Amino acid sequence: MPTIEELNEQYERNPLEGIIPGGTRTKKRSEPKPQSYYDDIKKKFAEERDLRLRYRPEGTGQYTSDFDGGLAKYLDDPYSGEIKPRAPIHDTVEVLFIGGGFSALLTSARLREIGVESIRIVEKGGDVGGTWYWNRYPGVACDVPSYDYLPLLDEMDYVPKRRYATGEEIYSHCQAIAKKYNLYELAVFQTTITSTVWNEEEKMWHLKTDRGDHMKARFVICANGTLSKPKLARIKGMETFKGHSFHTSRWDYDYTGKNLEKLEDKIVGIIGTGATAVQAIPGLGANAKELYVFQRTPSSIDIRDDWATDPNWARALKPGWQAKRREASLREPVLSEDQRAAYAKTSREEKIRKQENANIDHMMRIHKRIDEIVRDKKTADALKPWYMFMCKRPCFHDEYLPTFNRKNVHLVDTHGKGVTEINEKGPIFEGKQYELDLLIYATGFEVQKTGIYNKIVGKGGLDLNDYYSDGIRTLLGIHSAGYPNLFIMGGYQASFQFNLTDMLNTQGDHIAACIDYCRKNGYQAMDVTKDAEEWWVQEVISHRGKTTRNQECTPGYYNFEGEVNRRQDGTYNGGFTKYIAKMKDVQQGMGQHFGFVKDK
Ligand code: NDP
């Protein structure tokens, strides 16, 4: 039996470790390769990217997330049934969250700690959970280790069941948090905020909803998610399809059966091969009569390395274990004098070259794994991703690749073109008709538009969309000047962090600190100064060039589908620990960064 120390070491393992030079996975180095080997692969990466850009010059315009007419059905909530009738609400709360996912839950826990009692969640879905309410497709799970991803484990006294939590476990965790922090009491579900307008006289936000409510709130927190609005590729004729169809975030279990058993006699197609499709395809392959996977760009599929939580390890955990784990993950690696000197001497170009070569080694390992698993050579080749690691969201799965060995599973490789036409029978690609009973769209979500889905009107009547018309403007991705007491979570200009809840946790702490500061000092309103906002915009811009993701990557949602003029949109790429440090600086200099209005 392993010792607790050995278990601890195993449980600290990071799935991304070693992909950067010096990490564990790259330790087993093969013979050094000449630079020309790497240059040739980079050339092929660039050719693939150019091909995709040629096919899709519209950038983000190739998608739509405004579903009306024949597309409106793709937004129906299949999980909560009919809208429950209720009387319109006209009242005032101290803090109102737009959205009831992890952003709201995490921040509410912190707000309760500082004594905020009046907290309302307004949520479009029928319960809390956000992403985990909507995404219930078969195989849904989180591939960030659960011990880090699931927030508030110390507070909830909970140890996840597996290294990678299922969607169901995460959703239950969300509900448990809402119960523990008494968030159901004032929450309203099946309700969408339609406008959020600042009243300068009252120093209050006025919010209207699609249910006839008119609520007021001192503080509003836009907690409506980083990837929450489903999007569809605009495909000619898609509205004419006569079979059944849905988006992965609105899974129709009535049609498929709870365990997909009703697909036994169905011909199913799925469009997209991103992180969602990768998790859903194994179940579909195992249950559908025939499955057609329409691929535009393959994902990189690494080993999942999942395990059931060892009860001995769980029992040995001391109170506060998750916080300690997080602290350890944020510690910068300690370098020796020699290492530091060598690092300082290495030119920027050399550092980038080393990083790129290590990333290429990693991607070639991904290719090798495909060859080892997928028997048909043509299919194996088509599943190989030709882009730099992290250009697209890496995936971790052990059943995805073997699914393509099944006789009933067919990869339709569209060589970067994507599905361009659908008729009443199903997709047509290069003249071939694919006749389907069910068509599933795994085409993803609008990204990081948190805060600009409903009409937000700040001081002087300025719509946030207009304020952002020349680019996003925030301090820390959270505050925008002219929008007092409004906090944006998980949006543009927040730090990039693979474990999103970690980032939301950090933002939640900061927001609670701001509200606490206002309450303790008797301030009715706080508004970021233009200077502080400009400082952050420049910080974001100055770190754009640190990554090759923007210009050199194959298009995808990480780089606005290849749009090159989005300098200040997107994430802050200066590093998560730096983001936290800068946030602390802001908290220590509140008076410098914000203007405040005293209670009358
Ligand atoms: P993505 O945006 O990642 O994927 C959309 C897919 O649709 C891509 O493969 C895209 O191809 C494809 N596509 C778009 N248009 C067409 C077309 N016309 N024809 C064929 N294919 C097309 O969405 P997902 O829902 O998969 O994932 C979104 C994010 O959600 C993930 O990146 C991840 O951050 C998160 N997620 C996290 C999970 C976790 O484990 N923590 C699990 C699932 C999702 P192309 O690549 O060419 O653009």
XYZ file of C-alpha atoms and ligand atoms in Angstrom:
648
model
C 0.000 0.000 0.000
C 1.424 3.453 -0.835
C 2.340 5.714 2.066
C 0.467 8.974 2.599
C 3.593 10.840 1.395
C 3.579 8.839 -1.843
C -0.124 9.450 -2.264
C 0.362 13.156 -1.641
C 2.990 13.295 -4.353
C 0.660 11.523 -6.763
C -2.260 13.805 -5.911
C -0.190 16.942 -6.525
C 0.481 15.866 -10.108
C -0.430 18.528 -12.618
C -1.781 17.412 -16.006
C 0.074 20.239 -17.756
C 3.342 19.584 -15.984
C 6.327 18.887 -18.123
C 4.933 20.381 -21.269
C 7.108 23.368 -20.664
C 10.878 22.766 -20.703
C 12.239 21.149 -17.560
C 9.006 19.485 -16.505
C 8.551 15.844 -15.644
C 6.912 14.572 -18.794
C 9.724 15.802 -21.023
C 12.404 14.253 -18.811
C 12.660 11.138 -20.963
C 14.290 13.000 -23.804
C 15.031 11.211 -27.031
C 18.104 12.073 -29.087
C 18.364 15.838 -29.614
C 16.893 16.817 -32.948
C 18.323 19.399 -35.325
C 16.602 22.784 -35.354
C 15.582 22.117 -38.978
C 13.264 19.334 -37.692
C 11.405 21.865 -35.527
C 11.435 24.514 -38.257
C 9.805 22.102 -40.716
C 7.041 21.295 -38.250
C 6.492 24.979 -37.550
C 6.174 25.520 -41.277
C 3.504 22.834 -41.449
C 1.694 24.443 -38.487
C 1.678 27.754 -40.361
C 0.361 26.120 -43.550
C -2.490 24.502 -41.627
C -3.354 27.796 -39.948
C -3.334 29.616 -43.290
C -5.600 26.975 -44.781
C -8.118 27.447 -42.000
C -7.970 31.229 -42.273
C -8.518 30.974 -46.009
C -11.645 28.894 -45.487
C -12.951 31.082 -42.667
C -11.921 34.700 -43.252
C -15.012 35.894 -41.336
C -13.335 35.262 -37.959
C -15.860 35.315 -35.138
C -18.539 36.298 -37.678
C -18.762 32.672 -38.824
C -20.783 31.946 -35.683
C -24.056 33.177 -34.312
C -25.310 33.218 -30.742
C -28.409 35.289 -31.382
C -30.846 32.506 -31.858
C -34.142 33.622 -33.232
C -36.602 32.279 -35.755
C -35.841 28.646 -36.534
C -32.813 28.660 -34.225
C -34.660 29.783 -31.063
C -35.359 26.169 -30.073
C -31.635 25.627 -29.449
C -31.913 27.761 -26.304
C -34.876 25.964 -24.715
C -34.090 24.581 -21.281
C -34.672 20.812 -21.384
C -33.907 20.342 -17.682
C -36.460 22.362 -15.698
C -39.638 21.975 -17.696
C -42.238 24.704 -17.969
C -41.518 28.194 -16.635
C -42.952 28.313 -13.100
C -45.356 31.236 -12.726
C -44.556 33.892 -10.092
C -45.449 37.497 -9.361
C -43.012 40.213 -10.540
C -40.537 41.347 -7.902
C -40.085 45.001 -6.923
C -37.560 45.252 -4.107
C -34.025 46.254 -3.152
C -31.092 44.035 -2.228
C -27.542 44.891 -1.273
C -25.790 42.558 -3.732
C -27.282 41.116 -6.897
C -25.562 38.499 -9.026
C -26.425 38.161 -12.682
C -25.899 34.415 -13.049
C -25.782 31.602 -10.521
C -22.669 29.607 -11.375
C -19.359 29.337 -9.562
C -18.663 33.092 -9.801
C -21.762 33.871 -7.757
C -21.399 30.950 -5.369
C -17.761 31.609 -4.547
C -18.191 35.319 -4.088
C -21.325 34.840 -1.979
C -19.374 32.648 0.431
C -16.889 35.501 0.900
C -19.669 38.070 1.233
C -21.347 36.031 3.945
C -18.011 36.015 5.808
C -17.996 39.826 5.870
C -21.596 39.916 7.031
C -23.558 40.661 3.855
C -27.046 39.283 4.340
C -28.990 40.572 1.409
C -27.736 38.587 -1.602
C -29.810 37.723 -4.646
C -28.896 35.463 -7.533
C -30.856 36.013 -10.732
C -30.396 33.050 -13.031
C -31.685 32.077 -16.462
C -31.582 28.347 -15.654
C -33.834 26.511 -13.234
C -31.187 26.202 -10.497
C -27.691 27.315 -9.551
C -24.671 25.697 -11.223
C -24.135 27.747 -14.404
C -21.945 25.699 -16.748
C -22.701 22.623 -14.702
C -26.433 23.227 -14.809
C -26.450 23.487 -18.600
C -23.795 21.012 -19.603
C -25.194 17.580 -18.858
C -24.127 15.804 -22.020
C -23.072 12.166 -21.563
C -19.496 11.917 -20.313
C -19.441 15.489 -18.985
C -16.603 15.959 -16.529
C -13.954 18.477 -15.656
C -10.421 17.705 -16.685
C -8.827 20.012 -14.161
C -8.114 17.907 -11.029
C -11.196 18.045 -8.831
C -9.148 18.766 -5.684
C -8.270 22.115 -7.271
C -11.265 22.751 -9.485
C -14.078 22.271 -6.995
C -14.041 25.406 -4.866
C -14.720 25.768 -1.125
C -13.753 22.174 -0.300
C -12.402 23.261 3.097
C -15.530 25.219 3.900
C -17.820 22.459 2.640
C -15.779 19.732 4.338
C -15.923 17.715 1.140
C -13.409 15.566 -0.710
C -14.252 14.831 -4.359
C -14.840 11.228 -5.348
C -12.371 11.064 -8.205
C -9.354 12.926 -9.524
C -11.610 14.257 -12.288
C -15.093 15.085 -11.079
C -18.111 14.250 -13.202
C -20.491 17.021 -14.191
C -23.081 15.512 -11.899
C -20.814 15.708 -8.847
C -19.861 19.298 -9.639
C -23.484 20.312 -10.118
C -24.398 18.745 -6.750
C -21.497 20.624 -5.180
C -22.902 23.893 -6.550
C -26.292 23.128 -5.025
C -24.678 22.211 -1.699
C -22.829 25.564 -1.632
C -26.068 27.435 -2.339
C -27.752 25.592 0.533
C -24.929 26.076 3.004
C -24.712 29.812 2.340
C -28.469 30.209 2.258
C -28.535 31.523 -1.281
C -31.790 29.907 -2.379
C -33.849 32.173 -0.145
C -33.654 35.285 -2.356
C -32.645 33.596 -5.623
C -34.844 33.837 -8.683
C -34.533 31.260 -11.438
C -35.807 31.006 -15.013
C -35.270 34.741 -15.178
C -33.077 36.769 -17.505
C -31.938 40.289 -16.712
C -32.727 42.506 -19.679
C -31.367 45.853 -18.480
C -29.096 47.119 -15.724
C -29.173 50.895 -15.351
C -27.256 53.063 -12.859
C -29.256 55.690 -10.966
C -26.839 58.419 -9.956
C -29.330 60.096 -7.585
C -29.970 56.959 -5.587
C -26.514 55.408 -6.138
C -28.333 52.219 -7.009
C -28.583 49.862 -9.955
C -32.066 49.311 -11.402
C -32.512 45.922 -13.040
C -35.343 44.746 -15.245
C -36.018 41.174 -16.300
C -37.971 39.160 -18.834
C -40.407 38.284 -16.005
C -41.560 41.841 -15.408
C -39.360 42.393 -12.347
C -37.905 45.774 -11.401
C -35.294 45.234 -8.724
C -32.756 47.580 -7.210
C -29.307 46.682 -5.932
C -26.443 48.608 -4.338
C -23.837 46.310 -5.905
C -24.218 44.279 -9.085
C -21.912 41.423 -9.957
C -21.908 40.198 -13.540
C -21.410 36.523 -12.910
C -22.805 35.223 -16.146
C -19.931 33.066 -17.172
C -16.938 32.893 -19.426
C -18.387 30.293 -21.788
C -22.103 30.479 -21.189
C -23.851 31.576 -24.359
C -24.142 28.676 -26.825
C -23.074 29.466 -30.348
C -23.751 27.770 -33.664
C -21.693 27.813 -36.816
C -23.646 29.615 -39.524
C -24.192 26.760 -41.934
C -26.209 27.143 -45.129
C -29.569 25.382 -44.842
C -29.215 24.392 -41.159
C -32.784 25.462 -40.413
C -34.167 23.055 -43.012
C -32.952 19.880 -41.282
C -35.981 17.682 -40.612
C -34.389 15.262 -38.133
C -33.853 15.976 -34.438
C -31.095 18.353 -33.367
C -29.755 20.170 -30.311
C -26.698 21.946 -28.914
C -24.582 19.951 -26.439
C -25.501 22.350 -23.614
C -29.187 21.529 -24.044
C -29.006 17.720 -24.177
C -32.342 16.112 -24.965
C -32.395 12.959 -22.842
C -36.044 12.406 -23.760
C -34.823 11.729 -27.264
C -31.566 9.887 -26.516
C -32.626 8.047 -23.352
C -30.891 8.588 -20.020
C -28.142 6.128 -20.929
C -28.362 6.835 -24.664
C -30.222 3.541 -25.074
C -32.732 5.110 -27.447
C -29.954 5.741 -29.978
C -29.598 2.054 -30.707
C -31.430 2.387 -34.025
C -30.423 5.988 -34.778
C -27.922 7.484 -37.165
C -26.264 10.324 -35.309
C -23.977 13.131 -36.453
C -21.965 15.516 -34.276
C -20.414 18.748 -35.541
C -17.265 19.780 -33.713
C -14.380 18.039 -31.980
C -13.554 20.448 -29.128
C -13.378 19.553 -25.417
C -17.135 18.928 -25.206
C -17.322 16.630 -28.218
C -14.269 14.714 -27.024
C -16.137 13.807 -23.840
C -19.495 13.088 -25.532
C -18.272 11.040 -28.514
C -17.255 7.835 -26.654
C -20.784 7.418 -25.228
C -22.381 8.219 -28.578
C -20.076 5.786 -30.360
C -20.938 3.029 -27.904
C -24.706 3.532 -28.235
C -25.648 4.926 -31.646
C -26.328 2.645 -34.574
C -23.960 4.798 -36.627
C -22.030 7.878 -35.570
C -20.587 10.461 -37.957
C -18.091 12.871 -36.418
C -17.711 16.023 -38.512
C -14.262 17.370 -37.727
C -12.769 20.673 -38.806
C -9.677 20.821 -36.573
C -8.619 17.926 -34.329
C -8.093 18.470 -30.598
C -4.905 17.319 -28.884
C -5.808 14.297 -26.757
C -3.483 13.426 -23.920
C -3.578 10.654 -21.301
C -6.306 11.280 -18.732
C -4.775 9.511 -15.776
C -7.952 9.439 -13.684
C -8.387 7.591 -10.398
C -10.916 7.126 -7.616
C -9.952 9.138 -4.544
C -8.043 6.940 -2.123
C -9.981 6.888 1.181
C -6.685 6.724 3.112
C -5.496 9.912 1.484
C -8.870 11.595 2.052
C -8.912 10.572 5.734
C -5.416 11.931 6.291
C -6.310 15.407 4.985
C -6.089 18.131 7.618
C -8.521 21.058 7.806
C -7.471 23.783 5.372
C -5.887 21.268 2.980
C -7.290 22.841 -0.162
C -6.104 26.340 0.749
C -2.603 24.931 1.395
C -2.677 23.086 -1.899
C -3.593 26.294 -3.680
C -0.865 28.253 -1.923
C 1.670 25.651 -2.993
C 0.481 25.797 -6.588
C 0.989 29.564 -6.644
C 4.531 29.460 -5.301
C 7.069 30.512 -7.915
C 9.715 27.801 -8.543
C 12.887 28.437 -6.575
C 15.856 28.747 -8.905
C 19.468 28.303 -7.876
C 21.985 31.135 -8.415
C 23.363 29.329 -11.471
C 19.921 28.741 -12.947
C 19.003 32.375 -12.442
C 22.237 33.560 -14.032
C 21.763 31.225 -17.000
C 18.170 32.400 -17.400
C 19.203 36.049 -17.319
C 21.813 35.402 -20.008
C 19.366 33.643 -22.338
C 17.932 35.940 -24.972
C 14.185 36.314 -25.418
C 14.401 34.625 -28.833
C 16.254 31.668 -27.345
C 13.661 31.298 -24.567
C 10.841 31.319 -27.115
C 12.688 28.826 -29.305
C 13.189 26.426 -26.388
C 9.560 26.724 -25.358
C 8.367 26.132 -28.915
C 10.616 23.113 -29.402
C 9.340 21.586 -26.156
C 5.775 22.238 -27.285
C 6.484 20.583 -30.637
C 7.975 17.545 -28.838
C 4.775 17.358 -26.839
C 2.548 17.580 -29.920
C 4.563 14.856 -31.654
C 4.034 12.655 -28.591
C 0.298 13.301 -29.038
C 0.659 12.184 -32.691
C 2.501 9.021 -31.628
C -0.258 8.154 -29.172
C -2.811 8.403 -31.997
C -0.773 6.027 -34.176
C -0.551 3.568 -31.294
C -4.314 3.584 -30.650
C -6.159 4.218 -33.922
C -5.887 1.257 -36.275
C -6.960 2.819 -39.574
C -4.030 4.897 -40.841
C -6.127 7.410 -42.766
C -8.298 8.067 -39.700
C -5.244 8.247 -37.437
C -3.605 10.825 -39.703
C -6.786 12.886 -39.853
C -6.954 12.976 -36.034
C -3.489 14.554 -35.726
C -3.489 18.177 -34.616
C -1.000 20.383 -36.488
C -0.598 23.400 -34.269
C 1.438 24.494 -31.281
C 0.429 23.156 -27.890
C -2.133 25.461 -26.183
C -3.227 27.048 -29.471
C -6.416 25.189 -28.702
C -7.661 23.906 -25.409
C -5.811 20.644 -24.689
C -7.999 17.606 -23.928
C -7.354 14.563 -21.773
C -9.251 11.375 -22.556
C -8.662 7.636 -22.690
C -11.747 6.479 -24.607
C -11.977 9.129 -27.325
C -9.312 7.786 -29.684
C -10.298 4.082 -29.306
C -13.870 5.068 -30.275
C -12.614 5.554 -33.840
C -11.763 1.838 -33.971
C -15.467 0.984 -33.747
C -17.068 -0.124 -36.988
C -20.094 2.131 -36.458
C -18.027 5.311 -35.942
C -16.964 7.338 -38.959
C -14.717 10.366 -38.939
C -15.729 12.858 -41.596
C -12.595 14.942 -41.891
C -13.483 18.235 -43.514
C -9.790 19.236 -43.799
C -10.285 22.584 -42.126
C -13.338 23.552 -44.196
C -15.963 22.478 -41.721
C -19.526 21.573 -42.545
C -20.784 24.205 -44.967
C -24.159 22.874 -45.986
C -27.073 21.076 -44.352
C -30.333 20.112 -46.016
C -33.483 18.435 -44.725
C -31.701 15.060 -44.529
C -28.466 16.202 -42.890
C -25.010 17.603 -43.740
C -23.566 17.462 -47.228
C -19.801 17.497 -47.551
C -17.943 17.452 -50.861
C -21.051 16.257 -52.635
C -21.785 13.412 -50.209
C -25.062 13.436 -48.310
C -25.049 12.253 -44.692
C -28.583 11.243 -43.809
C -29.113 11.555 -40.074
C -31.795 11.000 -37.450
C -30.030 13.222 -34.932
C -27.598 16.095 -35.442
C -25.713 17.399 -32.401
C -23.989 20.768 -32.442
C -20.820 20.708 -30.327
C -19.859 24.112 -31.672
C -19.065 25.821 -28.385
C -19.890 29.126 -26.731
C -19.392 32.863 -27.017
C -16.296 33.722 -25.056
C -15.729 36.125 -22.187
C -18.489 38.492 -23.058
C -19.533 38.507 -19.421
C -21.191 41.748 -18.577
C -22.271 42.700 -22.024
C -25.142 40.311 -22.668
C -27.786 42.503 -21.127
C -27.985 46.249 -21.661
C -25.783 47.828 -18.992
C -26.076 51.597 -18.782
C -23.715 53.478 -16.514
C -23.186 57.082 -15.433
C -24.308 59.625 -18.022
C -26.435 57.017 -19.808
C -23.496 55.322 -21.514
C -24.155 51.767 -22.717
C -21.240 49.471 -21.813
C -21.172 48.139 -25.379
C -20.587 51.677 -26.649
C -17.983 52.314 -23.972
C -16.120 49.210 -25.205
C -16.534 50.020 -28.903
C -12.789 50.735 -29.369
C -11.747 47.824 -27.152
C -12.447 46.532 -23.683
C -11.536 48.901 -20.831
C -11.295 47.602 -17.269
C -9.181 47.499 -14.158
C -8.223 43.848 -13.517
C -11.008 42.732 -15.851
C -13.420 43.632 -13.026
C -14.133 47.380 -12.892
C -14.986 49.793 -15.713
C -14.961 53.559 -15.215
C -18.421 55.098 -15.185
C -20.022 51.865 -13.943
C -19.896 52.306 -10.161
C -20.473 49.325 -7.891
C -20.465 47.012 -10.895
C -18.102 44.048 -10.846
C -17.430 41.771 -13.795
C -16.246 38.228 -13.219
C -14.453 35.883 -15.611
C -14.536 38.460 -18.368
C -12.069 40.077 -20.742
C -8.791 41.341 -19.274
C -8.921 38.930 -16.341
C -5.896 36.691 -15.975
C -5.468 33.571 -18.061
C -5.592 30.592 -15.714
C -6.220 27.021 -16.847
C -8.159 26.329 -13.651
C -10.949 28.847 -14.066
C -12.363 28.499 -10.548
C -8.990 29.564 -9.181
C -9.297 32.785 -11.145
C -12.910 33.291 -10.070
C -11.927 32.639 -6.470
C -9.329 35.392 -6.693
C -11.807 37.804 -8.221
C -14.427 36.870 -5.601
C -11.963 37.664 -2.803
C -11.221 41.011 -4.408
C -14.880 41.925 -4.879
C -15.666 41.010 -1.273
C -12.706 43.182 -0.187
C -14.094 46.124 -2.200
C -17.596 45.776 -0.778
C -16.194 45.371 2.726
C -14.159 48.555 2.252
C -17.263 50.494 1.181
C -19.332 49.178 4.067
C -16.657 49.873 6.691
C -16.041 53.404 5.438
C -19.664 54.296 4.893
C -19.305 54.659 1.115
C -22.349 54.343 -1.106
C -20.454 54.010 -4.319
C -17.021 53.266 -5.707
C -15.907 53.896 -9.265
C -12.533 53.082 -10.795
C -10.558 56.104 -11.973
C -9.799 56.519 -15.679
C -6.071 56.438 -14.861
C -6.280 53.126 -13.049
C -8.308 51.678 -15.880
C -5.843 52.945 -18.494
C -2.959 51.456 -16.488
C -4.577 48.032 -16.680
C -5.447 48.314 -20.380
C -1.744 49.013 -21.041
C -0.742 46.074 -18.821
C -2.955 43.786 -20.897
C -1.606 45.160 -24.182
C 2.016 44.919 -23.085
C 1.637 41.218 -22.322
C -0.179 40.229 -25.497
C 3.084 39.569 -27.308
C 4.291 37.157 -24.642
C 2.425 34.334 -26.236
C 2.392 33.185 -29.810
C -1.238 32.219 -29.417
C -2.628 35.221 -31.180
C -0.963 35.579 -34.493
C 0.676 32.248 -35.130
C -2.009 29.903 -33.896
C -4.573 28.041 -35.863
C -7.881 29.880 -35.417
C -10.161 29.078 -32.525
C -11.887 30.852 -29.690
C -8.560 31.400 -27.872
C -7.561 33.898 -30.572
C -10.876 35.285 -31.787
C -10.838 32.846 -34.712
C -7.717 34.485 -36.087
C -8.814 38.124 -35.870
C -5.605 40.087 -35.377
C -6.834 43.502 -34.313
C -8.083 42.592 -30.819
C -5.111 44.009 -28.867
C -6.755 44.648 -25.533
C -9.538 42.105 -25.678
C -8.834 38.669 -24.320
C -6.957 37.681 -21.207
C -4.175 39.285 -19.201
C -1.190 37.073 -20.015
C 1.340 38.387 -17.517
C 0.893 35.313 -15.287
C -1.632 34.434 -12.637
C 0.647 35.119 -9.659
C 1.424 38.579 -11.040
C -2.295 39.165 -11.495
C -2.891 38.321 -7.840
C 0.009 40.553 -6.748
C -1.333 43.489 -8.769
C -4.783 42.910 -7.355
C -3.328 43.077 -3.834
C -1.622 46.369 -4.739
C -4.950 47.747 -5.886
C -6.574 46.692 -2.610
C -3.839 48.375 -0.643
C -4.241 51.597 -2.582
C -8.018 51.803 -2.849
C -7.993 55.600 -2.619
C -5.583 55.828 -5.553
C -7.520 53.552 -7.841
C -11.116 54.465 -7.090
C -13.308 57.444 -6.402
C -15.757 57.006 -3.514
C -19.039 58.657 -2.576
C -19.895 58.905 1.149
C -23.283 57.980 2.591
C -25.499 61.029 2.996
P -15.144 24.661 -28.799
O -15.351 26.063 -29.214
O -13.881 24.303 -28.177
O -15.310 23.696 -30.040
C -16.200 23.937 -31.075
C -15.937 22.906 -32.145
O -16.824 23.103 -33.228
C -14.525 23.000 -32.710
O -14.022 21.705 -32.878
C -14.767 23.696 -34.050
O -13.769 23.450 -35.000
C -16.060 23.027 -34.418
N -16.774 23.685 -35.520
C -17.233 24.949 -35.582
N -17.830 25.166 -36.764
C -17.748 24.014 -37.457
C -18.169 23.598 -38.729
N -18.815 24.424 -39.562
N -17.928 22.318 -39.111
C -17.284 21.464 -38.297
N -16.844 21.805 -37.080
C -17.071 23.056 -36.681
O -16.408 24.263 -27.887
P -16.542 23.138 -26.758
O -17.947 23.175 -26.309
O -16.000 21.859 -27.236
O -15.591 23.606 -25.609
C -15.641 24.930 -25.124
C -14.795 25.048 -23.901
O -15.507 24.571 -22.785
C -13.513 24.256 -23.873
O -12.507 24.787 -24.634
C -13.209 24.248 -22.418
O -12.610 25.431 -22.013
C -14.596 24.112 -21.841
N -14.816 22.702 -21.538
C -14.124 22.221 -20.486
C -14.196 20.928 -20.146
C -13.391 20.487 -18.992
O -13.070 19.375 -18.891
N -13.027 21.336 -18.032
C -15.039 19.986 -20.892
C -15.763 20.597 -21.972
C -15.628 21.921 -22.288
P -12.428 24.364 -35.049
O -11.542 23.830 -33.992
O -11.913 24.176 -36.409
O -12.832 25.778 -34.793
